Amino acid sequence: LALREFADLDLLVHKRDVPRAKELLSAAGYQPQFRLTRAQEAAFLRYNCEHGLVHGDDGSMVDLHWAITERFFSFPLDPECLWERLHRVPLGGSDVPTFSPEDSLLILCVHASKDAWERLRYVCDVAELVRTYWDMDWRQVVEQAGRLGSERMLFIGLLLARDLLETPLPEEVSRRADADPALEALVRGISE
Protein backbone atom coordinates (compact mmCIF):
# COMPACT_ATOMS: atom_id res chain seq x y z
CA LEU A 1 0.00 0.00 0.00
CA ALA A 2 2.85 2.39 0.77
CA LEU A 3 4.09 2.24 -2.84
CA ARG A 4 0.99 3.91 -4.26
CA GLU A 5 -0.48 7.20 -3.13
CA PHE A 6 -4.25 7.33 -3.48
CA ALA A 7 -7.09 9.60 -2.48
CA ASP A 8 -9.95 7.12 -2.31
CA LEU A 9 -10.75 3.44 -2.22
CA ASP A 10 -12.73 2.00 -5.12
CA LEU A 11 -15.04 -0.92 -4.29
CA LEU A 12 -16.96 -2.91 -6.89
CA VAL A 13 -20.33 -4.32 -5.82
CA HIS A 14 -23.15 -5.95 -7.73
CA LYS A 15 -25.60 -3.29 -8.89
CA ARG A 16 -28.37 -4.94 -6.87
CA ASP A 17 -26.23 -4.56 -3.72
CA VAL A 18 -25.58 -0.81 -4.00
CA PRO A 19 -28.34 0.24 -1.55
CA ARG A 20 -27.15 -2.26 1.09
CA ALA A 21 -23.49 -1.28 0.59
CA LYS A 22 -24.43 2.39 1.03
CA GLU A 23 -26.24 1.49 4.27
CA LEU A 24 -23.21 -0.38 5.62
CA LEU A 25 -20.85 2.46 4.71
CA SER A 26 -23.25 4.98 6.22
CA ALA A 27 -23.24 2.99 9.48
CA ALA A 28 -19.43 3.27 9.41
CA GLY A 29 -19.60 7.07 9.14
CA TYR A 30 -19.53 7.53 5.34
CA GLN A 31 -22.07 9.85 3.74
CA PRO A 32 -22.95 10.11 0.05
CA GLN A 33 -21.60 13.16 -1.75
CA PHE A 34 -25.08 13.64 -3.26
CA ARG A 35 -28.43 13.35 -1.48
CA LEU A 36 -30.83 11.77 -3.96
CA THR A 37 -34.53 10.97 -3.94
CA ARG A 38 -35.59 7.41 -4.84
CA ALA A 39 -36.33 8.48 -8.43
CA GLN A 40 -32.99 10.27 -8.71
CA GLU A 41 -31.22 7.25 -7.24
CA ALA A 42 -32.83 4.93 -9.81
CA ALA A 43 -31.75 7.20 -12.67
CA PHE A 44 -28.29 7.57 -11.15
CA LEU A 45 -27.87 3.79 -11.01
CA ARG A 46 -28.92 3.49 -14.66
CA TYR A 47 -26.60 6.12 -16.13
CA ASN A 48 -23.60 6.36 -13.80
CA CYS A 49 -21.07 3.86 -12.53
CA GLU A 50 -20.21 4.97 -8.99
CA HIS A 51 -21.30 6.72 -5.81
CA GLY A 52 -18.76 8.77 -3.90
CA LEU A 53 -18.97 8.63 -0.11
CA VAL A 54 -16.97 10.71 2.38
CA HIS A 55 -16.26 9.91 6.01
CA GLY A 56 -17.56 12.65 8.30
CA ASP A 57 -14.62 12.55 10.72
CA ASP A 58 -11.48 12.23 8.62
CA GLY A 59 -12.63 13.04 5.07
CA SER A 60 -11.54 9.64 3.72
CA MET A 61 -13.37 8.67 0.55
CA VAL A 62 -14.86 5.48 -0.85
CA ASP A 63 -16.12 5.19 -4.42
CA LEU A 64 -18.77 2.51 -4.59
CA HIS A 65 -18.77 1.13 -8.18
CA TRP A 66 -21.29 -1.09 -9.92
CA ALA A 67 -19.70 -0.62 -13.36
CA ILE A 68 -16.24 0.30 -14.64
CA THR A 69 -17.23 3.29 -16.79
CA GLU A 70 -20.28 5.42 -17.40
CA ARG A 71 -22.66 4.24 -20.13
CA PHE A 72 -21.61 7.01 -22.52
CA PHE A 73 -18.00 5.78 -22.53
CA SER A 74 -17.35 3.16 -25.18
CA PHE A 75 -16.28 0.25 -22.98
CA PRO A 76 -19.06 -2.34 -22.81
CA LEU A 77 -17.42 -4.63 -20.23
CA ASP A 78 -20.07 -6.51 -18.29
CA PRO A 79 -19.01 -6.11 -14.64
CA GLU A 80 -20.68 -9.44 -13.81
CA CYS A 81 -17.93 -11.21 -15.81
CA LEU A 82 -15.30 -9.69 -13.53
CA TRP A 83 -16.72 -11.56 -10.53
CA GLU A 84 -16.02 -14.90 -12.24
CA ARG A 85 -12.32 -14.11 -12.70
CA LEU A 86 -11.46 -12.62 -9.31
CA HIS A 87 -8.10 -13.40 -7.72
CA ARG A 88 -7.21 -13.17 -4.05
CA VAL A 89 -4.24 -11.18 -2.75
CA PRO A 90 -2.85 -10.76 0.75
CA LEU A 91 -3.60 -7.34 2.24
CA GLY A 92 -3.29 -6.31 5.87
CA GLY A 93 -3.28 -9.86 7.18
CA SER A 94 -6.27 -11.00 5.12
CA ASP A 95 -6.87 -12.30 1.63
CA VAL A 96 -9.02 -9.88 -0.35
CA PRO A 97 -10.61 -10.38 -3.77
CA THR A 98 -9.30 -8.27 -6.64
CA PHE A 99 -9.48 -8.26 -10.41
CA SER A 100 -7.42 -10.76 -12.36
CA PRO A 101 -4.18 -9.32 -13.76
CA GLU A 102 -5.67 -9.45 -17.27
CA ASP A 103 -8.80 -7.54 -16.24
CA SER A 104 -6.73 -5.12 -14.12
CA LEU A 105 -4.48 -4.23 -17.05
CA LEU A 106 -7.38 -3.51 -19.34
CA ILE A 107 -9.26 -1.53 -16.68
CA LEU A 108 -6.16 0.55 -15.85
CA CYS A 109 -5.64 1.41 -19.52
CA VAL A 110 -9.30 2.29 -20.08
CA HIS A 111 -9.43 4.43 -16.92
CA ALA A 112 -6.26 6.30 -17.90
CA SER A 113 -7.53 6.79 -21.46
CA LYS A 114 -10.76 8.21 -20.08
CA ASP A 115 -8.60 10.75 -18.21
CA ALA A 116 -6.35 11.33 -21.29
CA TRP A 117 -3.33 9.82 -19.45
CA GLU A 118 -3.02 13.11 -17.56
CA ARG A 119 -0.97 11.61 -14.71
CA LEU A 120 2.34 9.78 -14.88
CA ARG A 121 1.12 7.48 -12.11
CA TYR A 122 -1.26 5.87 -14.61
CA VAL A 123 1.75 4.77 -16.66
CA CYS A 124 3.51 3.62 -13.48
CA ASP A 125 0.47 1.53 -12.53
CA VAL A 126 0.51 -0.21 -15.92
CA ALA A 127 4.28 -0.74 -15.79
CA GLU A 128 4.23 -2.25 -12.30
CA LEU A 129 1.29 -4.51 -13.10
CA VAL A 130 3.09 -5.82 -16.19
CA ARG A 131 6.31 -6.37 -14.22
CA THR A 132 4.49 -8.13 -11.38
CA TYR A 133 2.30 -10.34 -13.58
CA TRP A 134 4.59 -10.89 -16.55
CA ASP A 135 3.12 -14.39 -16.96
CA MET A 136 -0.46 -13.15 -17.42
CA ASP A 137 -2.46 -14.49 -20.37
CA TRP A 138 -1.48 -11.86 -22.93
CA ARG A 139 -3.56 -13.42 -25.70
CA GLN A 140 -6.66 -13.16 -23.51
CA VAL A 141 -5.96 -9.48 -22.73
CA VAL A 142 -5.52 -8.52 -26.39
CA GLU A 143 -8.53 -10.56 -27.52
CA GLN A 144 -10.77 -9.10 -24.81
CA ALA A 145 -9.61 -5.58 -25.67
CA GLY A 146 -10.46 -6.25 -29.31
CA ARG A 147 -13.94 -7.57 -28.44
CA LEU A 148 -14.60 -4.51 -26.28
CA GLY A 149 -13.31 -1.99 -28.82
CA SER A 150 -10.49 -0.91 -26.50
CA GLU A 151 -7.45 -2.45 -28.17
CA ARG A 152 -5.92 0.95 -28.92
CA MET A 153 -6.42 2.06 -25.29
CA LEU A 154 -4.60 -1.07 -24.14
CA PHE A 155 -1.73 -0.61 -26.57
CA ILE A 156 -1.31 3.07 -25.67
CA GLY A 157 -0.85 2.11 -22.03
CA LEU A 158 1.59 -0.66 -22.86
CA LEU A 159 3.64 1.50 -25.23
CA LEU A 160 3.80 4.34 -22.71
CA ALA A 161 5.05 1.89 -20.07
CA ARG A 162 7.60 0.48 -22.51
CA ASP A 163 8.82 3.78 -23.92
CA LEU A 164 8.79 5.93 -20.77
CA LEU A 165 9.61 3.38 -18.05
CA GLU A 166 11.48 0.70 -20.02
CA THR A 167 8.87 -1.93 -19.17
CA PRO A 168 9.54 -5.10 -21.14
CA LEU A 169 6.62 -6.39 -23.19
CA PRO A 170 6.13 -9.73 -24.90
CA GLU A 171 7.49 -9.55 -28.44
CA GLU A 172 4.14 -10.34 -30.07
CA VAL A 173 2.38 -7.60 -28.07
CA SER A 174 5.04 -5.03 -29.01
CA ARG A 175 4.85 -6.09 -32.66
CA ARG A 176 1.04 -5.73 -32.76
CA ALA A 177 1.15 -2.34 -31.04
CA ASP A 178 3.92 -1.06 -33.30
CA ALA A 179 1.92 -2.15 -36.37
CA ASP A 180 -0.72 0.55 -35.75
CA PRO A 181 0.70 3.76 -37.29
CA ALA A 182 -1.70 5.99 -35.34
CA LEU A 183 -0.37 4.74 -32.01
CA GLU A 184 3.07 6.26 -32.46
CA ALA A 185 1.63 9.77 -32.80
CA LEU A 186 -0.79 9.26 -29.90
CA VAL A 187 1.93 7.96 -27.58
CA ARG A 188 4.29 10.76 -28.59
CA GLY A 189 1.59 13.38 -27.91
CA ILE A 190 0.75 11.92 -24.52
CA SER A 191 4.43 11.64 -23.61
CA GLU A 192 5.04 15.29 -24.44
Coordinates of N, CA and C in Angstrom, one line a residue:
L1 N 0.8 -1.2 0.0 CA 0.0 0.0 0.0 C 0.8 1.3 0.0
A2 N 2.0 1.2 0.6 CA 2.8 2.4 0.8 C 3.5 2.8 -0.6
L3 N 3.5 1.9 -1.6 CA 4.1 2.2 -2.8 C 3.2 3.1 -3.7
R4 N 1.9 3.2 -3.4 CA 1.0 3.9 -4.3 C 0.2 4.9 -3.5
E5 N 0.3 6.2 -3.8 CA -0.5 7.2 -3.1 C -1.9 7.2 -3.8
F6 N -2.9 7.3 -2.9 CA -4.3 7.3 -3.5 C -5.1 8.2 -2.6
A7 N -6.2 8.7 -3.2 CA -7.1 9.6 -2.5 C -8.4 8.9 -2.0
D8 N -8.7 7.8 -2.7 CA -10.0 7.1 -2.3 C -9.8 5.6 -2.5
L9 N -10.7 4.9 -2.0 CA -10.8 3.4 -2.2 C -11.9 3.1 -3.1
D10 N -11.7 2.4 -4.2 CA -12.7 2.0 -5.1 C -13.2 0.6 -4.8
L11 N -14.5 0.4 -4.6 CA -15.0 -0.9 -4.3 C -16.1 -1.3 -5.4
L12 N -16.0 -2.5 -5.9 CA -17.0 -2.9 -6.9 C -18.0 -3.8 -6.2
V13 N -19.2 -3.5 -6.4 CA -20.3 -4.3 -5.8 C -21.3 -4.6 -6.9
H14 N -22.1 -5.7 -6.8 CA -23.2 -6.0 -7.7 C -24.1 -4.8 -7.7
K15 N -24.7 -4.4 -8.8 CA -25.6 -3.3 -8.9 C -26.8 -3.5 -7.9
R16 N -27.2 -4.7 -7.8 CA -28.4 -4.9 -6.9 C -28.0 -4.7 -5.4
D17 N -26.7 -4.7 -5.1 CA -26.2 -4.6 -3.7 C -25.8 -3.1 -3.4
V18 N -26.0 -2.2 -4.3 CA -25.6 -0.8 -4.0 C -26.3 -0.2 -2.8
P19 N -27.6 -0.3 -2.7 CA -28.3 0.2 -1.6 C -27.8 -0.3 -0.2
R20 N -27.6 -1.6 -0.2 CA -27.1 -2.3 1.1 C -25.7 -1.8 1.4
A21 N -24.9 -1.7 0.4 CA -23.5 -1.3 0.6 C -23.5 0.2 1.1
K22 N -24.3 1.0 0.6 CA -24.4 2.4 1.0 C -24.9 2.4 2.5
E23 N -25.8 1.6 2.9 CA -26.2 1.5 4.3 C -25.1 1.1 5.2
L24 N -24.3 0.1 4.8 CA -23.2 -0.4 5.6 C -22.1 0.7 5.8
L25 N -21.8 1.4 4.7 CA -20.9 2.5 4.7 C -21.4 3.6 5.5
S26 N -22.6 3.9 5.4 CA -23.2 5.0 6.2 C -23.1 4.7 7.7
A27 N -23.4 3.4 8.1 CA -23.2 3.0 9.5 C -21.8 3.1 10.0
A28 N -20.8 3.1 9.1 CA -19.4 3.3 9.4 C -19.0 4.7 9.4
G29 N -19.9 5.6 9.1 CA -19.6 7.1 9.1 C -19.4 7.7 7.8
Y30 N -19.7 7.0 6.7 CA -19.5 7.5 5.3 C -20.9 8.1 4.9
Q31 N -20.8 9.2 4.3 CA -22.1 9.9 3.7 C -21.9 10.1 2.2
P32 N -23.0 9.9 1.5 CA -23.0 10.1 0.0 C -22.6 11.6 -0.3
Q33 N -21.9 11.8 -1.3 CA -21.6 13.2 -1.8 C -22.9 13.9 -2.2
F34 N -23.8 13.1 -2.8 CA -25.1 13.6 -3.3 C -26.3 13.0 -2.5
R35 N -27.2 13.8 -2.1 CA -28.4 13.4 -1.5 C -29.4 13.2 -2.6
L36 N -29.9 12.0 -2.8 CA -30.8 11.8 -4.0 C -32.2 11.2 -3.5
T37 N -33.2 11.6 -4.2 CA -34.5 11.0 -3.9 C -34.5 9.6 -4.5
R38 N -35.5 8.8 -4.3 CA -35.6 7.4 -4.8 C -35.6 7.5 -6.4
A39 N -36.3 8.4 -7.0 CA -36.3 8.5 -8.4 C -35.0 8.9 -9.0
Q40 N -34.3 9.8 -8.3 CA -33.0 10.3 -8.7 C -32.0 9.1 -8.6
E41 N -32.1 8.4 -7.5 CA -31.2 7.3 -7.2 C -31.4 6.2 -8.3
A42 N -32.6 5.9 -8.7 CA -32.8 4.9 -9.8 C -32.2 5.4 -11.1
A43 N -32.4 6.7 -11.4 CA -31.8 7.2 -12.7 C -30.2 7.2 -12.6
F44 N -29.7 7.5 -11.4 CA -28.3 7.6 -11.1 C -27.7 6.2 -11.4
L45 N -28.3 5.2 -10.8 CA -27.9 3.8 -11.0 C -27.9 3.4 -12.5
R46 N -28.8 3.9 -13.2 CA -28.9 3.5 -14.7 C -27.8 4.1 -15.5
Y47 N -27.5 5.4 -15.2 CA -26.6 6.1 -16.1 C -25.2 6.4 -15.6
N48 N -24.9 6.1 -14.4 CA -23.6 6.4 -13.8 C -23.0 5.0 -13.4
C49 N -21.8 5.1 -12.9 CA -21.1 3.9 -12.5 C -20.6 3.8 -11.1
E50 N -20.8 4.9 -10.3 CA -20.2 5.0 -9.0 C -20.9 6.0 -8.1
H51 N -20.9 5.8 -6.8 CA -21.3 6.7 -5.8 C -20.1 7.1 -5.0
G52 N -19.8 8.3 -4.8 CA -18.8 8.8 -3.9 C -19.3 9.0 -2.5
L53 N -18.6 8.5 -1.5 CA -19.0 8.6 -0.1 C -17.8 9.2 0.7
V54 N -18.0 10.1 1.6 CA -17.0 10.7 2.4 C -17.2 10.5 3.9
H55 N -16.1 10.1 4.6 CA -16.3 9.9 6.0 C -16.4 11.3 6.7
G56 N -17.3 11.4 7.6 CA -17.6 12.7 8.3 C -16.4 13.1 9.2
D57 N -15.7 12.2 9.8 CA -14.6 12.6 10.7 C -13.3 12.9 10.1
D58 N -12.8 12.0 9.2 CA -11.5 12.2 8.6 C -11.4 12.6 7.1
G59 N -12.6 12.7 6.5 CA -12.6 13.0 5.1 C -12.2 11.9 4.1
S60 N -11.9 10.7 4.6 CA -11.5 9.6 3.7 C -12.7 9.3 2.8
M61 N -12.4 8.9 1.6 CA -13.4 8.7 0.6 C -13.4 7.2 0.1
V62 N -14.6 6.8 -0.2 CA -14.9 5.5 -0.8 C -15.7 5.7 -2.1
D63 N -15.3 5.2 -3.2 CA -16.1 5.2 -4.4 C -16.7 3.8 -4.6
L64 N -18.0 3.8 -4.5 CA -18.8 2.5 -4.6 C -19.2 2.3 -6.1
H65 N -18.5 1.4 -6.7 CA -18.8 1.1 -8.2 C -19.7 -0.1 -8.4
W66 N -20.5 0.0 -9.4 CA -21.3 -1.1 -9.9 C -21.0 -1.3 -11.4
A67 N -20.2 -0.5 -12.0 CA -19.7 -0.6 -13.4 C -18.3 0.0 -13.4
I68 N -17.6 -0.2 -14.5 CA -16.2 0.3 -14.6 C -16.3 1.7 -15.2
T69 N -17.1 2.0 -16.2 CA -17.2 3.3 -16.8 C -18.7 3.7 -16.9
E70 N -18.9 4.9 -17.1 CA -20.3 5.4 -17.4 C -20.8 4.8 -18.7
R71 N -22.1 4.8 -18.9 CA -22.7 4.2 -20.1 C -22.2 5.0 -21.4
F72 N -22.0 6.3 -21.3 CA -21.6 7.0 -22.5 C -20.2 6.7 -23.0
F73 N -19.4 6.1 -22.1 CA -18.0 5.8 -22.5 C -18.0 4.4 -23.2
S74 N -17.3 4.4 -24.3 CA -17.3 3.2 -25.2 C -16.5 2.1 -24.6
F75 N -17.0 1.4 -23.6 CA -16.3 0.2 -23.0 C -17.3 -0.7 -22.4
P76 N -17.9 -1.5 -23.2 CA -19.1 -2.3 -22.8 C -18.7 -3.6 -22.0
L77 N -17.8 -3.5 -21.1 CA -17.4 -4.6 -20.2 C -18.5 -4.9 -19.2
D78 N -19.0 -6.1 -19.2 CA -20.1 -6.5 -18.3 C -19.4 -6.8 -16.9
P79 N -19.7 -5.9 -15.9 CA -19.0 -6.1 -14.6 C -19.3 -7.5 -14.0
E80 N -20.4 -8.1 -14.4 CA -20.7 -9.4 -13.8 C -19.6 -10.5 -14.2
C81 N -19.0 -10.3 -15.4 CA -17.9 -11.2 -15.8 C -16.7 -11.1 -14.9
L82 N -16.5 -9.9 -14.4 CA -15.3 -9.7 -13.5 C -15.4 -10.6 -12.3
W83 N -16.6 -10.8 -11.8 CA -16.7 -11.6 -10.5 C -16.2 -13.0 -10.7
E84 N -16.4 -13.5 -12.0 CA -16.0 -14.9 -12.2 C -14.5 -15.1 -12.3
R85 N -13.8 -14.0 -12.5 CA -12.3 -14.1 -12.7 C -11.5 -13.5 -11.6
L86 N -12.2 -13.2 -10.4 CA -11.5 -12.6 -9.3 C -10.3 -13.5 -8.8
H87 N -9.3 -12.8 -8.4 CA -8.1 -13.4 -7.7 C -8.1 -12.9 -6.3
R88 N -7.4 -13.6 -5.4 CA -7.2 -13.2 -4.0 C -5.8 -12.8 -3.8
V89 N -5.6 -11.7 -3.1 CA -4.2 -11.2 -2.8 C -4.2 -10.9 -1.3
P90 N -3.0 -11.1 -0.7 CA -2.8 -10.8 0.8 C -2.8 -9.2 1.0
L91 N -3.6 -8.8 1.9 CA -3.6 -7.3 2.2 C -3.9 -7.2 3.7
G92 N -3.0 -6.6 4.5 CA -3.3 -6.3 5.9 C -3.6 -7.5 6.7
G93 N -3.0 -8.7 6.4 CA -3.3 -9.9 7.2 C -4.5 -10.7 6.7
S94 N -5.1 -10.3 5.7 CA -6.3 -11.0 5.1 C -6.0 -11.2 3.6
D95 N -6.8 -12.1 3.1 CA -6.9 -12.3 1.6 C -8.1 -11.6 1.1
V96 N -7.9 -10.6 0.2 CA -9.0 -9.9 -0.4 C -9.2 -10.2 -1.8
P97 N -10.4 -10.2 -2.3 CA -10.6 -10.4 -3.8 C -10.2 -9.1 -4.6
T98 N -9.7 -9.4 -5.7 CA -9.3 -8.3 -6.6 C -9.4 -8.8 -8.1
F99 N -9.4 -7.9 -9.0 CA -9.5 -8.3 -10.4 C -8.3 -9.1 -10.8
S100 N -8.5 -10.0 -11.8 CA -7.4 -10.8 -12.4 C -6.4 -9.8 -13.0
P101 N -5.2 -10.2 -13.1 CA -4.2 -9.3 -13.8 C -4.6 -8.9 -15.2
E102 N -5.2 -9.8 -15.9 CA -5.7 -9.5 -17.3 C -6.8 -8.4 -17.2
D103 N -7.7 -8.5 -16.4 CA -8.8 -7.5 -16.2 C -8.2 -6.2 -15.7
S104 N -7.3 -6.3 -14.7 CA -6.7 -5.1 -14.1 C -6.0 -4.3 -15.2
L105 N -5.2 -5.0 -16.0 CA -4.5 -4.2 -17.0 C -5.4 -3.5 -18.0
L106 N -6.4 -4.2 -18.4 CA -7.4 -3.5 -19.3 C -8.1 -2.4 -18.7
I107 N -8.5 -2.6 -17.4 CA -9.3 -1.5 -16.7 C -8.4 -0.3 -16.4
L108 N -7.1 -0.6 -16.1 CA -6.2 0.6 -15.9 C -6.0 1.4 -17.1
C109 N -5.8 0.7 -18.3 CA -5.6 1.4 -19.5 C -6.9 2.2 -20.0
V110 N -8.1 1.6 -19.7 CA -9.3 2.3 -20.1 C -9.5 3.5 -19.2
H111 N -9.3 3.3 -17.9 CA -9.4 4.4 -16.9 C -8.5 5.6 -17.3
A112 N -7.2 5.3 -17.6 CA -6.3 6.3 -17.9 C -6.6 7.0 -19.2
S113 N -7.1 6.2 -20.2 CA -7.5 6.8 -21.5 C -8.7 7.7 -21.3
K114 N -9.6 7.3 -20.4 CA -10.8 8.2 -20.1 C -10.3 9.5 -19.5
D115 N -9.2 9.5 -18.8 CA -8.6 10.8 -18.2 C -7.5 11.3 -19.1
A116 N -7.3 10.8 -20.3 CA -6.4 11.3 -21.3 C -4.9 11.2 -20.8
W117 N -4.7 10.1 -20.0 CA -3.3 9.8 -19.5 C -2.7 11.1 -18.8
E118 N -3.5 11.8 -18.1 CA -3.0 13.1 -17.6 C -2.0 13.0 -16.4
R119 N -1.9 11.8 -15.9 CA -1.0 11.6 -14.7 C 0.0 10.5 -15.0
L120 N 1.3 10.8 -14.7 CA 2.3 9.8 -14.9 C 2.1 8.5 -14.1
R121 N 1.4 8.7 -12.9 CA 1.1 7.5 -12.1 C 0.3 6.4 -12.8
Y122 N -0.5 6.9 -13.8 CA -1.3 5.9 -14.6 C -0.3 5.0 -15.4
V123 N 0.7 5.5 -15.9 CA 1.7 4.8 -16.7 C 2.5 3.9 -15.7
C124 N 2.8 4.4 -14.5 CA 3.5 3.6 -13.5 C 2.7 2.4 -13.1
D125 N 1.4 2.6 -12.9 CA 0.5 1.5 -12.5 C 0.5 0.4 -13.6
V126 N 0.5 0.8 -14.8 CA 0.5 -0.2 -15.9 C 1.9 -0.9 -15.9
A127 N 2.9 -0.2 -15.8 CA 4.3 -0.7 -15.8 C 4.5 -1.7 -14.6
E128 N 4.0 -1.4 -13.5 CA 4.2 -2.3 -12.3 C 3.3 -3.5 -12.4
L129 N 2.1 -3.3 -12.9 CA 1.3 -4.5 -13.1 C 1.9 -5.5 -14.1
V130 N 2.4 -5.0 -15.2 CA 3.1 -5.8 -16.2 C 4.3 -6.5 -15.6
R131 N 5.1 -5.8 -14.8 CA 6.3 -6.4 -14.2 C 5.9 -7.4 -13.2
T132 N 4.9 -7.2 -12.4 CA 4.5 -8.1 -11.4 C 3.8 -9.4 -12.0
Y133 N 3.0 -9.2 -13.0 CA 2.3 -10.3 -13.6 C 2.7 -10.6 -15.0
W134 N 4.0 -10.7 -15.2 CA 4.6 -10.9 -16.6 C 4.0 -12.1 -17.2
D135 N 3.6 -13.1 -16.4 CA 3.1 -14.4 -17.0 C 1.6 -14.4 -17.2
M136 N 1.0 -13.2 -17.2 CA -0.5 -13.1 -17.4 C -0.8 -13.7 -18.8
D137 N -2.0 -14.0 -19.1 CA -2.5 -14.5 -20.4 C -2.6 -13.3 -21.3
W138 N -1.5 -13.0 -22.0 CA -1.5 -11.9 -22.9 C -2.5 -12.0 -24.1
R139 N -2.6 -13.2 -24.6 CA -3.6 -13.4 -25.7 C -5.0 -13.1 -25.3
Q140 N -5.3 -13.5 -24.0 CA -6.7 -13.2 -23.5 C -6.9 -11.6 -23.4
V141 N -5.8 -10.9 -22.9 CA -6.0 -9.5 -22.7 C -6.2 -8.8 -24.1
V142 N -5.4 -9.2 -25.1 CA -5.5 -8.5 -26.4 C -6.8 -8.9 -27.0
E143 N -7.3 -10.1 -26.9 CA -8.5 -10.6 -27.5 C -9.7 -9.9 -26.9
Q144 N -9.7 -9.8 -25.5 CA -10.8 -9.1 -24.8 C -10.8 -7.6 -25.2
A145 N -9.7 -7.0 -25.3 CA -9.6 -5.6 -25.7 C -10.2 -5.4 -27.1
G146 N -9.9 -6.3 -28.0 CA -10.5 -6.3 -29.3 C -12.0 -6.4 -29.3
R147 N -12.5 -7.4 -28.5 CA -13.9 -7.6 -28.4 C -14.7 -6.3 -27.9
L148 N -14.0 -5.7 -26.9 CA -14.6 -4.5 -26.3 C -14.3 -3.2 -27.0
G149 N -13.6 -3.2 -28.1 CA -13.3 -2.0 -28.8 C -12.3 -1.1 -28.1
S150 N -11.4 -1.7 -27.3 CA -10.5 -0.9 -26.5 C -9.0 -1.3 -26.7
E151 N -8.8 -2.0 -27.9 CA -7.4 -2.4 -28.2 C -6.4 -1.3 -28.2
R152 N -6.8 -0.2 -28.8 CA -5.9 0.9 -28.9 C -5.6 1.5 -27.5
M153 N -6.6 1.6 -26.7 CA -6.4 2.1 -25.3 C -5.4 1.2 -24.6
L154 N -5.5 -0.1 -24.7 CA -4.6 -1.1 -24.1 C -3.2 -0.8 -24.7
F155 N -3.1 -0.8 -26.0 CA -1.7 -0.6 -26.6 C -1.1 0.7 -26.2
I156 N -1.9 1.8 -26.1 CA -1.3 3.1 -25.7 C -0.7 2.9 -24.3
G157 N -1.4 2.3 -23.4 CA -0.8 2.1 -22.0 C 0.4 1.3 -22.0
L158 N 0.4 0.2 -22.8 CA 1.6 -0.7 -22.9 C 2.8 0.0 -23.5
L159 N 2.5 0.8 -24.6 CA 3.6 1.5 -25.2 C 4.2 2.6 -24.3
L160 N 3.3 3.3 -23.6 CA 3.8 4.3 -22.7 C 4.7 3.7 -21.6
A161 N 4.3 2.6 -21.1 CA 5.1 1.9 -20.1 C 6.4 1.4 -20.7
R162 N 6.4 0.9 -21.9 CA 7.6 0.5 -22.5 C 8.5 1.6 -22.8
D163 N 8.0 2.7 -23.4 CA 8.8 3.8 -23.9 C 9.3 4.7 -22.8
L164 N 8.4 5.0 -21.8 CA 8.8 5.9 -20.8 C 9.5 5.3 -19.6
L165 N 9.1 4.0 -19.3 CA 9.6 3.4 -18.1 C 10.4 2.1 -18.3
E166 N 10.7 1.9 -19.6 CA 11.5 0.7 -20.0 C 10.9 -0.6 -19.5
T167 N 9.6 -0.7 -19.6 CA 8.9 -1.9 -19.2 C 8.9 -2.9 -20.3
P168 N 9.5 -4.1 -20.1 CA 9.5 -5.1 -21.1 C 8.1 -5.6 -21.5
L169 N 7.9 -5.8 -22.7 CA 6.6 -6.4 -23.2 C 6.9 -7.6 -24.0
P170 N 6.0 -8.6 -24.0 CA 6.1 -9.7 -24.9 C 6.3 -9.3 -26.3
E171 N 7.2 -10.0 -27.1 CA 7.5 -9.6 -28.4 C 6.3 -9.4 -29.3
E172 N 5.3 -10.4 -29.2 CA 4.1 -10.3 -30.1 C 3.3 -9.1 -29.7
V173 N 3.2 -8.8 -28.5 CA 2.4 -7.6 -28.1 C 3.0 -6.3 -28.6
S174 N 4.3 -6.2 -28.5 CA 5.0 -5.0 -29.0 C 4.9 -4.9 -30.5
R175 N 5.0 -6.1 -31.2 CA 4.8 -6.1 -32.7 C 3.5 -5.6 -33.1
R176 N 2.4 -6.1 -32.4 CA 1.0 -5.7 -32.8 C 0.8 -4.2 -32.5
A177 N 1.3 -3.8 -31.4 CA 1.1 -2.3 -31.0 C 1.9 -1.5 -32.0
D178 N 3.1 -1.9 -32.4 CA 3.9 -1.1 -33.3 C 3.4 -1.1 -34.7
A179 N 2.5 -2.0 -35.0 CA 1.9 -2.2 -36.4 C 0.8 -1.1 -36.6
D180 N 0.3 -0.5 -35.6 CA -0.7 0.5 -35.8 C 0.0 1.9 -35.9
P181 N 0.0 2.5 -37.1 CA 0.7 3.8 -37.3 C 0.1 4.9 -36.5
A182 N -1.1 4.9 -36.1 CA -1.7 6.0 -35.3 C -1.2 6.0 -33.9
L183 N -0.8 4.8 -33.4 CA -0.4 4.7 -32.0 C 0.9 5.5 -31.7
E184 N 1.8 5.5 -32.7 CA 3.1 6.3 -32.5 C 2.8 7.7 -32.2
A185 N 2.0 8.4 -33.0 CA 1.6 9.8 -32.8 C 0.9 10.0 -31.5
L186 N 0.0 9.1 -31.2 CA -0.8 9.3 -29.9 C 0.1 9.1 -28.7
V187 N 1.0 8.2 -28.7 CA 1.9 8.0 -27.6 C 2.9 9.1 -27.5
R188 N 3.4 9.6 -28.6 CA 4.3 10.8 -28.6 C 3.6 12.0 -28.0
G189 N 2.4 12.2 -28.4 CA 1.6 13.4 -27.9 C 1.3 13.3 -26.4
I190 N 1.0 12.1 -25.9 CA 0.7 11.9 -24.5 C 2.1 12.1 -23.8
S191 N 3.1 11.5 -24.3 CA 4.4 11.6 -23.6 C 4.9 13.1 -23.5
E192 N 4.6 13.9 -24.5 CA 5.0 15.3 -24.4 C 4.2 16.0 -23.4

